[in-house]
PDB file of C-alpha atoms in Angstrom:
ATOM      1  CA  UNK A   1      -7.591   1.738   9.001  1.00 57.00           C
ATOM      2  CA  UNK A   2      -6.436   1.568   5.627  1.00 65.00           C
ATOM      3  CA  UNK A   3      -5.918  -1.697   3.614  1.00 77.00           C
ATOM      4  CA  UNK A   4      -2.429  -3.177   4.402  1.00 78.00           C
ATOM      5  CA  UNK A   5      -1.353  -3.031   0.746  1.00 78.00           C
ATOM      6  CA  UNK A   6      -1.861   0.821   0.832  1.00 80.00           C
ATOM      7  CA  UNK A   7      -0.094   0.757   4.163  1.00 78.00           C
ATOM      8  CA  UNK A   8       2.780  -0.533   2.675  1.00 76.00           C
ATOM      9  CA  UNK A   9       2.636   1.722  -0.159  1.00 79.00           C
ATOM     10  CA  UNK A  10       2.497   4.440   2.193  1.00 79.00           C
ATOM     11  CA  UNK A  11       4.930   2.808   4.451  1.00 76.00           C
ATOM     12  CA  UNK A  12       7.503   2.361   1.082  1.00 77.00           C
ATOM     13  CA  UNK A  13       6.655   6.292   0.193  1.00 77.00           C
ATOM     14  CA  UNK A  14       7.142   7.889   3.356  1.00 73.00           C
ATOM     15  CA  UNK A  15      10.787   5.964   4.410  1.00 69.00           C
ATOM     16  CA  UNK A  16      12.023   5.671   0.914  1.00 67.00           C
ATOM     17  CA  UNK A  17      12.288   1.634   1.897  1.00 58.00           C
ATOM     18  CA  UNK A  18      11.156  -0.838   0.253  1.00 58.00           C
ATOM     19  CA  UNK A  19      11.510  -5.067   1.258  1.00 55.00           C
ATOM     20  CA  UNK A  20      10.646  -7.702  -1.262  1.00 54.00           C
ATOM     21  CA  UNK A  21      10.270  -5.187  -4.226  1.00 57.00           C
ATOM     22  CA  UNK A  22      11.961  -4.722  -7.565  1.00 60.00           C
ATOM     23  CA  UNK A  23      14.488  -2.201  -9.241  1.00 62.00           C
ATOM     24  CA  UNK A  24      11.314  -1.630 -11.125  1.00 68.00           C
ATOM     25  CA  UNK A  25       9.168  -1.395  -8.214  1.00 75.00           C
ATOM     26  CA  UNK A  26      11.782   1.011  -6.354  1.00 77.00           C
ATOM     27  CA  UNK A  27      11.307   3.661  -9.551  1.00 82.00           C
ATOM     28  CA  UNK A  28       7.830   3.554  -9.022  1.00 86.00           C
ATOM     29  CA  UNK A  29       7.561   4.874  -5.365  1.00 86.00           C
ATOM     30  CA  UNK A  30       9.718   7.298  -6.318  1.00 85.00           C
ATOM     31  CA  UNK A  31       7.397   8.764  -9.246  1.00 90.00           C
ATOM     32  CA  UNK A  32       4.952   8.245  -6.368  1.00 89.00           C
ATOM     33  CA  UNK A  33       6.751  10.172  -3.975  1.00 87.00           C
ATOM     34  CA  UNK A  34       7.471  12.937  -6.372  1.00 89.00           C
ATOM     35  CA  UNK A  35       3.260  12.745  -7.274  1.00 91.00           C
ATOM     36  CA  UNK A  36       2.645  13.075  -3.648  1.00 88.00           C
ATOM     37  CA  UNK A  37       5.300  15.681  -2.537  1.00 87.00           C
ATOM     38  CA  UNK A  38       3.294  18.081  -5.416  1.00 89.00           C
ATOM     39  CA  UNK A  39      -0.347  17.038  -3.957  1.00 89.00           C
ATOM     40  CA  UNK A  40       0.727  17.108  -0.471  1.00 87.00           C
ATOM     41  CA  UNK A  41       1.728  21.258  -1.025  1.00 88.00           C
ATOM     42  CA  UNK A  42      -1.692  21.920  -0.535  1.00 87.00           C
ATOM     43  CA  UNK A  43      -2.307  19.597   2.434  1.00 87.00           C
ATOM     44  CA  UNK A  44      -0.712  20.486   5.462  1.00 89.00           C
ATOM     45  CA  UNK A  45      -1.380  17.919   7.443  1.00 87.00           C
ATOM     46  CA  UNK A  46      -0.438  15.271   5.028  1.00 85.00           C
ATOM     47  CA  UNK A  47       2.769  17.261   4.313  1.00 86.00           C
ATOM     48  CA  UNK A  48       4.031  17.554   8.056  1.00 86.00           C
ATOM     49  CA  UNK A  49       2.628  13.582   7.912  1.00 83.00           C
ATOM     50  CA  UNK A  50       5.264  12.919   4.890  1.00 82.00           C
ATOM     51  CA  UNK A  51       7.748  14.649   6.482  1.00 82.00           C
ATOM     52  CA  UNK A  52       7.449  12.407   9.932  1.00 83.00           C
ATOM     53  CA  UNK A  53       6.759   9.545   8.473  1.00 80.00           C
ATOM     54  CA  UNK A  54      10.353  10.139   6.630  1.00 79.00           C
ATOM     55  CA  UNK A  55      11.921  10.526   9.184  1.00 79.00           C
ATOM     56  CA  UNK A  56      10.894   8.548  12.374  1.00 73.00           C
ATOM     57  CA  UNK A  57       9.129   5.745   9.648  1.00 65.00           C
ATOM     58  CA  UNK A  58       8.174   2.683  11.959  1.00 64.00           C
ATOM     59  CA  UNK A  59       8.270   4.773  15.116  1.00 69.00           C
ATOM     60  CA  UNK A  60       5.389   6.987  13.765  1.00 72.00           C
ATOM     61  CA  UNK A  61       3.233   4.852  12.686  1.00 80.00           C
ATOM     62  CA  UNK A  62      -0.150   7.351  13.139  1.00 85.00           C
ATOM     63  CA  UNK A  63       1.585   9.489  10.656  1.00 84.00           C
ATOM     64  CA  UNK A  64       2.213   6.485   8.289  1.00 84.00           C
ATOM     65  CA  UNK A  65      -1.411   6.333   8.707  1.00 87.00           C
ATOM     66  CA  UNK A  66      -2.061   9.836   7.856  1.00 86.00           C
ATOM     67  CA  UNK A  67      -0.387   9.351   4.258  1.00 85.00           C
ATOM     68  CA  UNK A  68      -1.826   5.914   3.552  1.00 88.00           C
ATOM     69  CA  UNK A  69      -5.169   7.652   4.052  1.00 90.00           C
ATOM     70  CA  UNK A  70      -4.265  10.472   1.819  1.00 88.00           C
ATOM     71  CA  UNK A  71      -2.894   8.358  -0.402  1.00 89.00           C
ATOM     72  CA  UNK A  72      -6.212   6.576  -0.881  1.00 92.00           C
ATOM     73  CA  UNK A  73      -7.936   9.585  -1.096  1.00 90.00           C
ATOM     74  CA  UNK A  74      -5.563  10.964  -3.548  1.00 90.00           C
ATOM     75  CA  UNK A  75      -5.919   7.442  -5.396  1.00 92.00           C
ATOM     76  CA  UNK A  76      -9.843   7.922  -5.932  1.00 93.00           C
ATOM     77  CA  UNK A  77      -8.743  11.430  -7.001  1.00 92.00           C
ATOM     78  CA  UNK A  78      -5.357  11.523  -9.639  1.00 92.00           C
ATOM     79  CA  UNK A  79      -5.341   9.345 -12.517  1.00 94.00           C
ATOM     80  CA  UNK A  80      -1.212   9.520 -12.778  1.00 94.00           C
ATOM     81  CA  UNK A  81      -1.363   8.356  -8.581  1.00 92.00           C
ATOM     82  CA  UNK A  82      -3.900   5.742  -9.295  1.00 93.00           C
ATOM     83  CA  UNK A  83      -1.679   4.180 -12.375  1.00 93.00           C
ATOM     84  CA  UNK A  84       1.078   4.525 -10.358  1.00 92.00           C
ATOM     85  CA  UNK A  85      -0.528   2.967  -7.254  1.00 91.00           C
ATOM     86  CA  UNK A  86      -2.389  -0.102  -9.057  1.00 90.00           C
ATOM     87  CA  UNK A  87       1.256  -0.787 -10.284  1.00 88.00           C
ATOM     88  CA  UNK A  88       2.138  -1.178  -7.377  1.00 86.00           C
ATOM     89  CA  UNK A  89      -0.260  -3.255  -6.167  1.00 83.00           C
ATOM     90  CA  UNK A  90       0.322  -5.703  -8.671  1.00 82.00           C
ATOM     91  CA  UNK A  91       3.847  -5.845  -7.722  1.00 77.00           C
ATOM     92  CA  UNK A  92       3.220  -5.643  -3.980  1.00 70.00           C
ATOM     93  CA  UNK A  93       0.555  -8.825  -4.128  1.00 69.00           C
ATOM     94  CA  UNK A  94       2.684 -10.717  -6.954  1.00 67.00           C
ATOM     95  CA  UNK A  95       3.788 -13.855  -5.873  1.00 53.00           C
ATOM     96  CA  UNK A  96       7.011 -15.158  -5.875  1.00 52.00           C
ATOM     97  CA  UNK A  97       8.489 -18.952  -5.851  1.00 53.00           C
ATOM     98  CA  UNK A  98       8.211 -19.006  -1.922  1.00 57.00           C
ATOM     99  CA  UNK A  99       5.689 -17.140  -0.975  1.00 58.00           C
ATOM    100  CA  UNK A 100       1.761 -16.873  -0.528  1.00 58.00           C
ATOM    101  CA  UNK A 101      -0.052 -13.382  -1.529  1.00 61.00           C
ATOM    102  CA  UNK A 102      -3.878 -13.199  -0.999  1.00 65.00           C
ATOM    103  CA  UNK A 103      -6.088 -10.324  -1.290  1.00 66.00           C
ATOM    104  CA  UNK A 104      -8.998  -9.966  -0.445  1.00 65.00           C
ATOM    105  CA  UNK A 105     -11.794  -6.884  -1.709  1.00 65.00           C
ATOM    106  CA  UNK A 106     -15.221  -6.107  -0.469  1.00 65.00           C
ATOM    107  CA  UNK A 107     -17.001  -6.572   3.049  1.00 67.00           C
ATOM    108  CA  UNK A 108     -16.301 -10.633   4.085  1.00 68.00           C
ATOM    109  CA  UNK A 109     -19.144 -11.012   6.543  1.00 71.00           C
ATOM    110  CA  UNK A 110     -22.321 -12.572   7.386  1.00 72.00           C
ATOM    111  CA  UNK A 111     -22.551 -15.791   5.743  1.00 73.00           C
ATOM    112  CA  UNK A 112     -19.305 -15.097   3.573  1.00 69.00           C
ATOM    113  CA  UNK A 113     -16.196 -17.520   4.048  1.00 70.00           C
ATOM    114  CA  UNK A 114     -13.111 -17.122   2.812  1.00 70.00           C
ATOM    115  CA  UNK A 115     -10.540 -19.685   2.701  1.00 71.00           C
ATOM    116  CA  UNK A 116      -6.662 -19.338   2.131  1.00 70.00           C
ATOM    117  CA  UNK A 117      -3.801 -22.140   2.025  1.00 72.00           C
ATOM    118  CA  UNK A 118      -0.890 -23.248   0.810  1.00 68.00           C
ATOM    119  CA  UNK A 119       0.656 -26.568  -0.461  1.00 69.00           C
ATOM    120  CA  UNK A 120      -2.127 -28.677  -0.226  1.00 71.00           C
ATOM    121  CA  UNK A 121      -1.624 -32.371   0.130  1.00 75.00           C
ATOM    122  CA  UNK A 122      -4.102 -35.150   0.315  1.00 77.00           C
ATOM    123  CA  UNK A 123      -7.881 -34.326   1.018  1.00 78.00           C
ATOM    124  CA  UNK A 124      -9.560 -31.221   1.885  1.00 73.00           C
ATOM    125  CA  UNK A 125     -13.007 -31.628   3.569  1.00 73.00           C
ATOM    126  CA  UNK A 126     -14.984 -28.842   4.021  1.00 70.00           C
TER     127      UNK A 126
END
């Protein structure tokens, strides 16, 4: 399962919609698209993925899947993707006046604790 950041990169890509992001942001996917559209020629699966995803978007969701998995791999792969990707990123985790955005990278496990919040008043014992 990919991360949910790339899922809703992939998500973005594949519907052409995009919630709680910029003009800015909006111009990016669709570089990103474009990027993809070209790598994706050589990829059938990921193409007929695209394709689906575009058109039945939340009602497909294992071929949302399919292209956030690509994309990842494609990610690791193209510089111009990766730019384009960690831009979005940046905008996808930025936060705004009324809202929270935590990310987390690596494995979290074993003796590891992670802990997230918001508005803290008065004490925190831990």
């Amino acid at each position: 399962m990919s991360d949910p950041v790339i899922l809703s990169i992939a998500t973005a890509v594949a519907t052409g919609v995009a919630t709680k992001l910029g003009e800015g942001a909006n111009a990016l996917l669709g570089k990103l698209a474009q990027a993809l559209t070209r790598r994706f020629v050589q990829d059938p699966e990921a193409q007929s993925a695209l394709v689906s995803a575009r058109f039945e978007g939340p009602e497909r969701p294992q071929a949302i899947e399919i292209v956030a998995e690509r994309l990842e791999r494609a990610e690791e792969e193209d510089p111009e993707i990766r730019e384009l990707v960690g831009r979005l990123r940046a905008e996808a985790t930025r936060e705004s006046d009324d809202s929270v955005g935590n990310v987390i990278e690596g494995n979290v496990s074993g003796d590891a604790r992670v802990i997230m919040g918001r508005d803290f008043n008065g004490d925190i014992r831990l």
